[in-house]
Structures are given as C-alpha cells and as structure tokens.
mmCIF file of C-alpha atoms in Angstrom:
data_model
loop_
_atom_site.group_PDB
_atom_site.id
_atom_site.type_symbol
_atom_site.label_atom_id
_atom_site.label_comp_id
_atom_site.label_asym_id
_atom_site.label_seq_id
_atom_site.Cartn_x
_atom_site.Cartn_y
_atom_site.Cartn_z
ATOM 1 C CA MET A 348 -19.127 17.082 -14.091
ATOM 2 C CA THR A 349 -20.413 19.950 -15.523
ATOM 3 C CA ASP A 350 -22.413 22.539 -13.957
ATOM 4 C CA THR A 351 -25.440 21.250 -15.664
ATOM 5 C CA ASP A 352 -25.145 17.402 -14.758
ATOM 6 C CA THR A 353 -24.425 18.732 -10.808
ATOM 7 C CA GLU A 354 -27.794 20.569 -11.129
ATOM 8 C CA LYS A 355 -29.780 17.547 -12.650
ATOM 9 C CA PHE A 356 -28.123 15.382 -10.150
ATOM 10 C CA ARG A 357 -28.968 17.466 -7.224
ATOM 11 C CA SER A 358 -32.916 17.774 -8.235
ATOM 12 C CA GLU A 359 -32.979 14.225 -8.419
ATOM 13 C CA LEU A 360 -31.006 13.572 -4.704
ATOM 14 C CA LEU A 361 -33.857 16.516 -4.026
ATOM 15 C CA GLU A 362 -36.816 14.594 -5.177
ATOM 16 C CA LYS A 363 -35.696 10.956 -3.945
ATOM 17 C CA ILE A 364 -35.305 12.270 -0.020
ATOM 18 C CA GLN A 365 -38.830 13.786 -0.669
ATOM 19 C CA SER A 366 -40.329 10.095 -2.176
ATOM 20 C CA LEU A 367 -38.157 9.133 1.047
ATOM 21 C CA GLU A 368 -40.257 11.494 3.597
ATOM 22 C CA ALA A 369 -43.795 9.868 2.225
ATOM 23 C CA LYS A 370 -42.488 6.456 3.189
ATOM 24 C CA GLN A 371 -39.610 6.685 6.336
ATOM 25 C CA ASN A 372 -38.896 3.387 8.429
ATOM 26 C CA GLU A 373 -40.650 2.520 11.409
ATOM 27 C CA ASN A 374 -38.492 2.890 14.624
ATOM 28 C CA VAL A 375 -37.748 -0.293 16.105
ATOM 29 C CA GLU A 376 -39.841 -0.244 19.316
ATOM 30 C CA LYS A 377 -37.812 -0.510 22.792
ATOM 31 C CA ILE A 378 -38.207 -2.732 24.907
ATOM 32 C CA LEU A 379 -40.550 -1.464 27.062
ATOM 33 C CA GLY A 380 -42.991 -1.073 24.047
ATOM 34 C CA LYS A 381 -42.607 -4.751 23.310
ATOM 35 C CA LEU A 382 -43.295 -6.146 27.062
ATOM 36 C CA GLU A 383 -46.312 -3.866 26.990
ATOM 37 C CA SER A 384 -47.665 -4.911 23.428
ATOM 38 C CA LEU A 385 -47.394 -8.648 23.975
ATOM 39 C CA GLU A 386 -50.066 -10.762 24.639
ATOM 40 C CA LYS A 387 -49.970 -13.493 27.854
ATOM 41 C CA THR A 388 -51.663 -16.862 27.864
ATOM 42 C CA THR A 389 -50.354 -19.055 30.749
ATOM 43 C CA ASP A 390 -51.791 -22.233 30.244
ATOM 44 C CA VAL A 391 -52.132 -23.147 34.383
ATOM 45 C CA ASN A 392 -51.890 -26.747 33.829
ATOM 46 C CA ASN A 393 -48.027 -27.230 32.145
ATOM 47 C CA ASN A 394 -47.108 -23.722 33.627
ATOM 48 C CA SER A 395 -46.336 -22.169 30.058
ATOM 49 C CA ILE A 396 -46.188 -19.108 28.854
ATOM 50 C CA GLU A 397 -47.010 -18.363 25.235
ATOM 51 C CA LEU A 398 -45.325 -14.825 23.939
ATOM 52 C CA LYS A 399 -46.937 -13.050 20.609
ATOM 53 C CA LYS A 400 -45.905 -10.507 18.881
ATOM 54 C CA PRO A 401 -48.868 -7.451 17.686
ATOM 55 C CA GLU A 402 -49.408 -8.822 14.047
ATOM 56 C CA ASN A 403 -46.637 -6.664 12.191
ATOM 57 C CA ASN A 404 -45.480 -7.538 9.232
ATOM 58 C CA PHE A 405 -41.669 -6.388 9.994
ATOM 59 C CA SER A 406 -41.838 -7.381 14.150
ATOM 60 C CA GLY A 407 -39.904 -10.542 13.106
ATOM 61 C CA LYS A 408 -38.055 -12.250 10.465
ATOM 62 C CA GLY A 409 -39.224 -9.925 6.865
ATOM 63 C CA PHE A 410 -38.217 -7.198 4.862
ATOM 64 C CA ILE A 411 -39.925 -4.593 1.964
ATOM 65 C CA LEU A 412 -38.563 -4.822 -1.651
ATOM 66 C CA THR A 413 -39.191 -1.323 -3.827
ATOM 67 C CA HIS A 414 -38.576 -0.553 -6.649
ATOM 68 C CA ILE A 415 -39.459 2.278 -9.212
ATOM 69 C CA PHE A 416 -40.647 1.264 -12.455
ATOM 70 C CA LYS A 417 -40.524 4.455 -14.564
ATOM 71 C CA ASN A 418 -41.149 4.791 -18.703
ATOM 72 C CA VAL A 419 -44.255 3.200 -17.793
ATOM 73 C CA SER A 420 -46.348 4.031 -21.141
ATOM 74 C CA LYS A 421 -43.069 2.141 -23.058
ATOM 75 C CA ILE A 422 -44.095 -0.925 -21.438
ATOM 76 C CA GLU A 423 -44.188 -3.824 -23.556
ATOM 77 C CA GLU A 424 -46.662 -6.480 -23.656
ATOM 78 C CA ASN A 425 -45.572 -10.289 -22.162
ATOM 79 C CA LYS A 426 -42.140 -8.980 -21.426
ATOM 80 C CA ASN A 427 -40.634 -9.048 -17.350
ATOM 81 C CA TYR A 428 -39.513 -6.145 -15.927
ATOM 82 C CA ASP A 429 -37.357 -6.442 -12.924
ATOM 83 C CA SER A 430 -36.579 -5.144 -9.862
ATOM 84 C CA ASP A 431 -33.063 -4.797 -8.345
ATOM 85 C CA THR A 432 -31.851 -7.946 -6.466
ATOM 86 C CA GLU A 433 -31.265 -7.227 -2.976
ATOM 87 C CA GLU A 434 -29.898 -9.647 -0.347
ATOM 88 C CA TYR A 435 -31.943 -10.488 3.284
ATOM 89 C CA PHE A 436 -30.338 -12.786 5.425
ATOM 90 C CA ASN A 437 -27.750 -13.965 3.173
ATOM 91 C CA VAL A 438 -30.909 -14.879 0.058
ATOM 92 C CA PRO A 439 -30.519 -12.829 -2.523
ATOM 93 C CA TRP A 440 -34.409 -11.700 -3.887
ATOM 94 C CA LYS A 441 -35.959 -9.993 -6.720
ATOM 95 C CA PHE A 442 -39.506 -9.355 -8.409
ATOM 96 C CA SER A 443 -41.205 -8.555 -11.269
ATOM 97 C CA ILE A 444 -43.787 -7.042 -13.449
ATOM 98 C CA THR A 445 -45.610 -8.201 -16.645
ATOM 99 C CA LYS A 446 -47.905 -6.283 -18.930
ATOM 100 C CA GLU A 447 -50.819 -9.434 -20.446
ATOM 101 C CA ASP A 448 -54.150 -9.027 -21.705
ATOM 102 C CA LYS A 449 -54.191 -5.632 -20.733
ATOM 103 C CA ARG A 450 -53.694 -6.655 -16.844
ATOM 104 C CA ILE A 451 -50.758 -6.233 -14.482
ATOM 105 C CA GLY A 452 -49.401 -9.175 -13.649
ATOM 106 C CA PHE A 453 -46.360 -10.585 -10.672
ATOM 107 C CA LEU A 454 -43.916 -12.654 -9.831
ATOM 108 C CA LEU A 455 -41.766 -12.450 -6.301
ATOM 109 C CA PHE A 456 -38.148 -15.072 -7.418
ATOM 110 C CA CYS A 457 -35.650 -16.401 -4.553
ATOM 111 C CA GLU A 458 -32.529 -16.612 -6.623
ATOM 112 C CA LYS A 459 -31.101 -18.447 -3.857
ATOM 113 C CA PRO A 460 -28.104 -21.064 -5.954
ATOM 114 C CA LYS A 461 -29.288 -24.777 -6.251
ATOM 115 C CA ILE A 462 -27.381 -26.680 -4.130
ATOM 116 C CA SER A 463 -27.031 -30.624 -3.662
ATOM 117 C CA GLU A 464 -28.087 -29.945 -0.048
ATOM 118 C CA ASN A 465 -32.123 -29.835 0.404
ATOM 119 C CA TRP A 466 -33.383 -26.285 1.612
ATOM 120 C CA PHE A 467 -36.503 -24.364 1.692
ATOM 121 C CA ILE A 468 -37.905 -20.828 2.601
ATOM 122 C CA ASP A 469 -41.413 -20.184 3.885
ATOM 123 C CA THR A 470 -43.054 -16.973 2.927
ATOM 124 C CA GLU A 471 -46.163 -14.541 3.020
ATOM 125 C CA TYR A 472 -46.041 -11.497 1.301
ATOM 126 C CA GLU A 473 -48.114 -8.653 0.192
ATOM 127 C CA LEU A 474 -48.136 -6.796 -3.221
ATOM 128 C CA LYS A 475 -48.644 -3.372 -2.869
ATOM 129 C CA PHE A 476 -48.643 -0.022 -5.056
ATOM 130 C CA ARG A 477 -47.967 3.404 -4.243
ATOM 131 C CA ASN A 478 -50.547 5.842 -5.017
ATOM 132 C CA PRO A 479 -49.884 9.325 -5.847
ATOM 133 C CA SER A 480 -50.477 10.541 -2.301
ATOM 134 C CA GLY A 481 -47.481 8.222 -1.254
ATOM 135 C CA ARG A 482 -49.968 5.719 0.298
ATOM 136 C CA SER A 483 -49.655 2.122 0.033
ATOM 137 C CA VAL A 484 -52.543 0.119 -1.019
ATOM 138 C CA GLU A 485 -52.420 -3.516 -0.714
ATOM 139 C CA ILE A 486 -53.027 -5.027 -3.926
ATOM 140 C CA ARG A 487 -52.809 -8.900 -3.360
ATOM 141 C CA LYS A 488 -51.634 -11.670 -0.979
ATOM 142 C CA PHE A 489 -49.326 -14.732 -1.536
ATOM 143 C CA GLU A 490 -47.898 -17.052 0.182
ATOM 144 C CA ARG A 491 -45.321 -19.480 -0.884
ATOM 145 C CA ARG A 492 -42.132 -22.510 -0.487
ATOM 146 C CA PHE A 493 -38.943 -21.642 -2.102
ATOM 147 C CA GLU A 494 -36.632 -24.152 -2.331
ATOM 148 C CA ASN A 495 -33.933 -26.368 -3.751
ATOM 149 C CA SER A 496 -36.048 -28.524 -6.258
ATOM 150 C CA VAL A 497 -38.133 -25.071 -7.637
ATOM 151 C CA ASP A 498 -37.054 -22.653 -10.420
ATOM 152 C CA GLY A 499 -38.848 -19.609 -10.878
ATOM 153 C CA GLY A 500 -41.128 -16.814 -9.471
ATOM 154 C CA TRP A 501 -44.572 -17.229 -8.187
ATOM 155 C CA GLY A 502 -47.192 -14.674 -8.021
ATOM 156 C CA SER A 503 -50.315 -13.952 -10.600
ATOM 157 C CA LYS A 504 -50.685 -12.771 -14.283
ATOM 158 C CA GLU A 505 -53.647 -10.855 -13.084
ATOM 159 C CA CYS A 506 -53.223 -8.383 -10.046
ATOM 160 C CA MET A 507 -55.117 -5.598 -11.566
ATOM 161 C CA GLU A 508 -56.324 -4.171 -14.819
ATOM 162 C CA TRP A 509 -54.195 -2.431 -17.016
ATOM 163 C CA ASP A 510 -56.336 1.049 -17.015
ATOM 164 C CA GLN A 511 -57.382 0.631 -13.394
ATOM 165 C CA LEU A 512 -53.666 0.396 -12.398
ATOM 166 C CA GLU A 513 -53.230 4.020 -15.093
ATOM 167 C CA LYS A 514 -55.714 5.803 -13.211
ATOM 168 C CA GLU A 515 -54.938 5.392 -9.827
ATOM 169 C CA PHE A 516 -51.064 4.526 -9.137
ATOM 170 C CA ILE A 517 -49.032 5.843 -12.465
ATOM 171 C CA PHE A 518 -48.318 9.469 -11.895
ATOM 172 C CA ASP A 519 -45.183 10.926 -13.908
ATOM 173 C CA ASP A 520 -44.762 7.856 -15.881
ATOM 174 C CA SER A 521 -43.783 6.076 -12.936
ATOM 175 C CA LEU A 522 -45.231 3.042 -11.191
ATOM 176 C CA ILE A 523 -43.674 2.330 -7.040
ATOM 177 C CA VAL A 524 -43.797 -1.052 -6.342
ATOM 178 C CA GLU A 525 -43.639 -2.876 -2.904
ATOM 179 C CA VAL A 526 -43.831 -6.221 -1.715
ATOM 180 C CA CYS A 527 -43.361 -6.818 2.249
ATOM 181 C CA VAL A 528 -42.095 -10.594 2.611
ATOM 182 C CA LYS A 529 -42.431 -12.020 5.532
ATOM 183 C CA ILE A 530 -40.318 -15.546 6.273
ATOM 184 C CA LYS A 531 -42.298 -17.810 8.118
ATOM 185 C CA LYS A 532 -39.451 -20.978 8.203
ATOM 186 C CA MET A 533 -36.306 -21.139 6.897
ATOM 187 C CA GLU A 534 -34.680 -24.579 6.679
ATOM 188 C CA GLY A 535 -31.088 -26.010 5.165
ATOM 189 C CA THR A 536 -30.068 -22.198 4.039
ATOM 190 C CA TYR A 537 -26.889 -22.328 7.262
ATOM 191 C CA GLN A 538 -24.302 -23.742 5.643
ATOM 192 C CA LYS A 539 -23.178 -24.776 9.881
ATOM 193 C CA THR A 540 -23.155 -26.859 12.393
ATOM 194 C CA SER A 541 -24.164 -26.095 15.896
ATOM 195 C CA LYS A 542 -21.248 -25.653 18.137
ATOM 196 C CA ARG A 543 -23.147 -26.001 21.388
ATOM 197 C CA CYS A 544 -26.312 -27.867 22.803
ATOM 198 C CA PHE A 545 -29.485 -26.426 24.605
ATOM 199 C CA SER A 546 -31.099 -30.166 24.976
ATOM 200 C CA GLU A 547 -29.738 -30.245 28.622
ATOM 201 C CA PRO A 548 -32.454 -29.258 31.303
ATOM 202 C CA LYS A 549 -29.674 -30.143 34.279
ATOM 203 C CA PHE A 550 -28.361 -26.451 34.390
ATOM 204 C CA SER A 551 -31.224 -24.816 33.285
ATOM 205 C CA ASP A 552 -34.615 -23.229 34.814
ATOM 206 C CA ALA A 553 -36.202 -21.963 31.876
ATOM 207 C CA VAL A 554 -37.372 -23.631 28.875
ATOM 208 C CA LEU A 555 -37.830 -21.276 25.545
ATOM 209 C CA ILE A 556 -39.443 -22.880 22.648
ATOM 210 C CA SER A 557 -38.792 -21.733 18.486
ATOM 211 C CA GLY A 558 -40.864 -23.479 16.242
ATOM 212 C CA ASP A 559 -40.227 -27.370 17.269
ATOM 213 C CA GLN A 560 -37.398 -26.878 18.972
ATOM 214 C CA LYS A 561 -36.507 -26.668 23.087
ATOM 215 C CA PHE A 562 -33.492 -24.419 24.312
ATOM 216 C CA TYR A 563 -33.088 -24.942 28.002
ATOM 217 C CA VAL A 564 -31.548 -21.956 29.441
ATOM 218 C CA PRO A 565 -30.637 -20.369 32.981
ATOM 219 C CA LYS A 566 -32.565 -17.646 33.252
ATOM 220 C CA LEU A 567 -29.785 -15.411 35.123
ATOM 221 C CA PHE A 568 -27.287 -15.507 32.175
ATOM 222 C CA LEU A 569 -29.400 -14.821 29.449
ATOM 223 C CA ALA A 570 -30.758 -11.757 31.622
ATOM 224 C CA SER A 571 -27.489 -10.794 31.902
ATOM 225 C CA GLN A 572 -27.145 -10.152 28.178
ATOM 226 C CA SER A 573 -30.750 -9.082 27.272
ATOM 227 C CA THR A 574 -32.884 -6.256 29.074
ATOM 228 C CA TYR A 575 -35.854 -8.029 27.115
ATOM 229 C CA PHE A 576 -35.340 -11.228 29.282
ATOM 230 C CA ASP A 577 -34.327 -9.922 32.670
ATOM 231 C CA ALA A 578 -37.980 -8.369 32.254
ATOM 232 C CA LEU A 579 -39.633 -11.312 31.824
ATOM 233 C CA PHE A 580 -37.429 -13.830 33.681
ATOM 234 C CA HIS A 581 -37.530 -11.035 36.661
ATOM 235 C CA GLY A 582 -40.578 -9.186 36.041
ATOM 236 C CA GLN A 583 -44.063 -9.534 35.736
ATOM 237 C CA PHE A 584 -43.360 -12.593 34.285
ATOM 238 C CA GLN A 585 -41.469 -14.351 37.261
ATOM 239 C CA GLU A 586 -42.309 -17.698 37.939
ATOM 240 C CA SER A 587 -41.449 -20.024 41.128
ATOM 241 C CA LYS A 588 -41.280 -23.368 39.063
ATOM 242 C CA MET A 589 -40.036 -24.479 35.948
ATOM 243 C CA THR A 590 -41.806 -21.966 33.083
ATOM 244 C CA GLU A 591 -41.618 -23.170 29.075
ATOM 245 C CA ILE A 592 -41.847 -19.955 26.947
ATOM 246 C CA THR A 593 -43.084 -19.738 23.206
ATOM 247 C CA LEU A 594 -41.398 -17.619 21.447
ATOM 248 C CA THR A 595 -43.474 -16.521 17.807
ATOM 249 C CA ASP A 596 -42.183 -15.906 14.981
ATOM 250 C CA ILE A 597 -39.027 -16.661 16.108
ATOM 251 C CA ASP A 598 -36.663 -18.829 13.499
ATOM 252 C CA SER A 599 -34.968 -21.748 15.277
ATOM 253 C CA ASP A 600 -32.180 -21.480 13.784
ATOM 254 C CA ASP A 601 -31.456 -17.780 14.222
ATOM 255 C CA PHE A 602 -31.608 -18.434 18.152
ATOM 256 C CA GLN A 603 -29.739 -20.766 18.149
ATOM 257 C CA ASN A 604 -26.731 -18.445 16.673
ATOM 258 C CA PHE A 605 -27.919 -16.128 18.934
ATOM 259 C CA LEU A 606 -27.490 -18.459 22.044
ATOM 260 C CA GLU A 607 -24.132 -19.568 20.424
ATOM 261 C CA LEU A 608 -22.494 -15.976 20.314
ATOM 262 C CA LEU A 609 -23.855 -15.427 23.915
ATOM 263 C CA HIS A 610 -22.148 -18.291 25.249
ATOM 264 C CA GLY A 611 -18.752 -17.122 23.528
ATOM 265 C CA GLU A 612 -18.607 -19.397 20.181
ATOM 266 C CA SER A 613 -17.676 -18.012 17.084
ATOM 267 C CA ALA A 614 -21.809 -18.400 15.595
ATOM 268 C CA ILE A 615 -20.573 -15.393 13.368
ATOM 269 C CA ASP A 616 -20.725 -15.335 9.670
ATOM 270 C CA GLU A 617 -21.936 -13.606 5.805
ATOM 271 C CA ASP A 618 -24.580 -16.303 6.310
ATOM 272 C CA THR A 619 -26.147 -15.940 10.524
ATOM 273 C CA VAL A 620 -25.267 -12.238 10.988
ATOM 274 C CA GLU A 621 -28.513 -10.381 9.726
ATOM 275 C CA GLY A 622 -30.313 -13.669 11.968
ATOM 276 C CA ILE A 623 -28.036 -12.710 15.315
ATOM 277 C CA LEU A 624 -28.373 -9.219 14.722
ATOM 278 C CA LEU A 625 -32.609 -9.244 13.981
ATOM 279 C CA LEU A 626 -32.915 -11.117 17.741
ATOM 280 C CA ALA A 627 -30.045 -8.887 19.306
ATOM 281 C CA ASP A 628 -31.865 -5.841 18.081
ATOM 282 C CA MET A 629 -35.423 -8.020 19.320
ATOM 283 C CA TYR A 630 -34.512 -8.642 22.768
ATOM 284 C CA ASP A 631 -31.988 -5.772 23.180
ATOM 285 C CA SER A 632 -28.769 -8.162 23.528
ATOM 286 C CA LYS A 633 -25.641 -5.126 23.577
ATOM 287 C CA THR A 634 -22.517 -7.918 23.431
ATOM 288 C CA ALA A 635 -24.831 -9.709 20.831
ATOM 289 C CA THR A 636 -25.410 -6.315 18.802
ATOM 290 C CA GLU A 637 -21.480 -5.123 19.254
ATOM 291 C CA ARG A 638 -20.447 -8.298 18.433
ATOM 292 C CA CYS A 639 -21.792 -8.268 14.628
ATOM 293 C CA GLU A 640 -21.474 -5.059 14.335
ATOM 294 C CA ASP A 641 -17.518 -5.897 14.604
ATOM 295 C CA PHE A 642 -18.052 -8.703 12.027
ATOM 296 C CA LEU A 643 -19.142 -6.047 9.891
ATOM 297 C CA LEU A 644 -16.892 -3.591 10.103
ATOM 298 C CA ASN A 645 -13.712 -6.191 10.081
ATOM 299 C CA PHE A 646 -14.466 -9.180 8.378
ATOM 300 C CA SER A 647 -17.393 -8.621 6.419
ATOM 301 C CA LYS A 648 -17.771 -8.773 2.496
ATOM 302 C CA LYS A 649 -21.142 -7.143 2.033
ATOM 303 C CA THR A 650 -21.618 -4.320 -0.083
ATOM 304 C CA MET A 651 -21.220 -0.612 1.217
ATOM 305 C CA LYS A 652 -24.949 -0.264 0.440
ATOM 306 C CA LYS A 653 -26.173 -3.487 2.127
ATOM 307 C CA LYS A 654 -23.742 -2.564 5.598
ATOM 308 C CA LEU A 655 -25.703 1.093 5.208
ATOM 309 C CA GLU A 656 -28.897 -0.056 5.050
ATOM 310 C CA MET A 657 -28.371 -2.749 8.122
ATOM 311 C CA SER A 658 -26.674 -0.024 10.006
ATOM 312 C CA THR A 659 -29.947 1.558 9.627
ATOM 313 C CA ARG A 660 -32.125 -1.463 10.279
ATOM 314 C CA TYR A 661 -30.129 -2.046 14.058
ATOM 315 C CA ASN A 662 -28.831 1.237 14.726
ATOM 316 C CA LEU A 663 -25.155 0.148 14.686
ATOM 317 C CA GLU A 664 -23.834 3.820 14.828
ATOM 318 C CA LYS A 665 -20.280 2.683 14.241
ATOM 319 C CA LEU A 666 -21.072 0.668 11.631
ATOM 320 C CA LYS A 667 -23.358 4.247 10.157
ATOM 321 C CA LYS A 668 -20.224 6.173 10.487
ATOM 322 C CA ASN A 669 -17.942 3.699 8.870
ATOM 323 C CA CYS A 670 -19.674 3.683 5.517
ATOM 324 C CA MET A 671 -19.982 7.137 5.249
ATOM 325 C CA ASP A 672 -16.329 8.071 5.524
ATOM 326 C CA SER A 673 -16.308 5.509 3.082
ATOM 327 C CA VAL A 674 -17.896 7.446 0.492
ATOM 328 C CA LYS A 675 -15.180 9.436 -1.895
ATOM 329 C CA THR A 676 -17.156 9.469 -5.100
ATOM 330 C CA VAL A 677 -20.071 10.469 -6.871
ATOM 331 C CA ASN A 678 -20.239 7.337 -7.874
ATOM 332 C CA ASP A 679 -19.883 6.135 -4.496
ATOM 333 C CA VAL A 680 -23.103 7.828 -3.608
ATOM 334 C CA LYS A 681 -25.256 6.891 -6.263
ATOM 335 C CA ALA A 682 -24.076 3.168 -5.770
ATOM 336 C CA VAL A 683 -25.387 3.826 -2.455
ATOM 337 C CA LEU A 684 -28.937 5.996 -3.491
ATOM 338 C CA PHE A 685 -29.951 4.576 -7.035
ATOM 339 C CA SER A 686 -31.490 1.490 -6.742
ATOM 340 C CA ASP A 687 -35.051 2.853 -6.959
ATOM 341 C CA ARG A 688 -35.009 2.142 -3.249
ATOM 342 C CA LEU A 689 -37.075 4.060 -0.980
ATOM 343 C CA GLN A 690 -35.826 2.960 1.823
ATOM 344 C CA ILE A 691 -32.710 4.417 3.021
ATOM 345 C CA ASP A 692 -33.023 6.768 6.071
ATOM 346 C CA PRO A 693 -34.093 10.316 4.694
ATOM 347 C CA GLU A 694 -30.876 12.044 7.243
ATOM 348 C CA ILE A 695 -28.485 9.615 5.527
ATOM 349 C CA VAL A 696 -30.042 10.797 2.136
ATOM 350 C CA ALA A 697 -29.593 14.641 3.341
ATOM 351 C CA ALA A 698 -26.054 13.815 4.421
ATOM 352 C CA LEU A 699 -24.987 11.712 1.223
ATOM 353 C CA LEU A 700 -26.230 14.385 -0.510
ATOM 354 C CA ASP A 701 -24.163 17.219 1.141
ATOM 355 C CA LYS A 702 -20.973 15.234 0.867
ATOM 356 C CA CYS A 703 -22.097 14.982 -2.906
ATOM 357 C CA LEU A 704 -21.948 18.300 -3.131
ATOM 358 C CA LEU A 705 -18.665 18.886 -1.432
ATOM 359 C CA ILE A 706 -16.898 16.748 -3.556
ATOM 360 C CA ASN A 707 -18.047 17.873 -6.558
ATOM 361 C CA GLY A 708 -17.176 21.684 -5.475
ATOM 362 C CA ALA A 709 -13.815 20.031 -4.365
ATOM 363 C CA VAL A 710 -13.202 18.933 -8.148
#
C-alpha cells in the first residue's frame, strides 16, 4: 500500500467516524429504566396485568438498514439501485431506490429463500432520508406481510419529487437512506421443533402471554434467571393470586426458545440465537446472554461483521474482543466497515482505524 493509498484510506475512515458520531446507536435501557417506563393496566375482574412498552421502533424485534448511495447525479431513470443485503434474525433483507418520472421510488425486500414450508413475517417500516445536518427525516410508512408465496419487494414508486430530494437531502452527490423495520410477527421461519412444553399449570404460579400463546411458569425460577422478572414478580407487581401477564410485542417463538434455554435445553442455533439474545438483553438474563455469546464465539458460522454488530447491540464484550483480535489485515477492516452502514459504534471504528494504521506501518 502506497503512502497515497494510506492517506486516502485514513481519510475515508475518519469521514466514516464523523458520520457515525451524528447517528450513534441508542444504548439499551437498564432494567430499572424499563420498569419505570412500563405502562401498567390491571383488570380487577380477571386479575391480569398487561405490560406495554413505550412507543419505540427498536424496543422490540426490529432493526435499521442504512445505505449511502453515491454519485446520485448519475442515477439513471427506471433502474434499481440496491443497498447491501443484511441479515437480521437469520433473515436476509435489502432495499432499493429508483428514479422514475422525476420521483424517487423505494422497495423493501425480504430475501428469505422460498421453501416448501409456509412462513410469513408481518412488518411495519419507515423510510427516512438523512439531511445535511445529520437529522433523519421520516418520508413514508409502510405495512407488509412478506411470505413464502410472494416474491418481490414492497414500497412506493412515488415517495418524493426528485427536485425536492436534491434540494433537501442530497449533499456531496450522496444520499443517505434509512429503513427502520419493526417485526410484528414471524411464523414458520424457525426450522426447529419445541423441546419443552410450557402449557402445564400444575407446577406454575404465573401465566405469561405472548401473542395467542400462554406460558405457564414458576415465578421463583424465572425471577432467579432475570432481574426484570424478579422485579416484576417480587417488587411492585407482586400478586397473591394467580396472575396473567401479557408481554406486548414479544414473538412467541422467541419466548419459547428463551424459556427452553433457561430450562437447560439446547435451544440455540443459527436461526434462533438473535431472537434469544434480544430477550436475554431485554429481560437482563445473564445465563441466557452468556450461553448465546458462547455459541457465537465457538460454534456460529456468521460473518465477523455480523458478530461484531451483534456484540455491539447486545453488549457482548468477549465476542467484541474476539472479533477485534481477528482483524489481521486492511481487507479485514474493510470487510467490517465498508458496507455503507452507519450502525457501528464509533469507538469500534476508531479502534479499527488504529489497528489499520498499525498493520500498514508494520508492512
């Protein structure tokens, strides 16, 4: 690598750090913060409690796809321009933009392979453009069921007039697009059978409801595995009688896998690990988090980029260190950073920049 290449690469990394600082990932709320923000409604007649989380696209099962479209002035009419394909909850996603009739169009694609078994994913998603000041502006909202029997993307050909796009959102001949996806329900996407049944009320003293499924659980055991449920069952939510608690926006398959893991079953695989991690982090379950991290460290075949993203989102320090230690070449750094995504922790970007410079200096 020449001095000119080094300086160019260093400038690109510094530019990425600056852009990341304008849009850092929000830190996951700690357990007390979650409990304080819960809206409690109690039905005296049936002794049930419904727990509602605050309106937040990323408090449940969701993700953000981000892409920088460069050389926008050279975009051709009636041609699709795709983002990178990114994996979330073991499902590949991407989006595309088009220029048609002096308007910008947008489509979101779920690229899960078409298989014989039926599956569907119900989603809500928002299209956002980043303005020159770094603020994300909501453009359109969509709802869509992606399923095994339907091909293609879903969006709109008329999201905004191209003249308005140029005036308000294109700078340095680039357009930053964000797609904020909330998964409302997934069914048939996990290729596994349940290993334990939670429908037996005999040895339980609480009922947790996710979707249309009831889980009969012992309070004491679940409280010992999760500070969230400890506070729920033995703090201000303590009930002397049988209590039914509805967990809103929680995928029932993920919760099944989470409970199986806590009960010692081998519930973790490439399909289920991210859904379990989401709940382990949300419910502050150290055991579940450690077992998921062990799987990602020792057994998972996910890419280093995906592991690094998960280590940041779910605070997996061992996995993060392992990923950083695996970076040996400049190409390794590029594989992690240069996908036009703005979701990586700026501290990681800075550390990778230092490592890159050290690698280059050692050559």
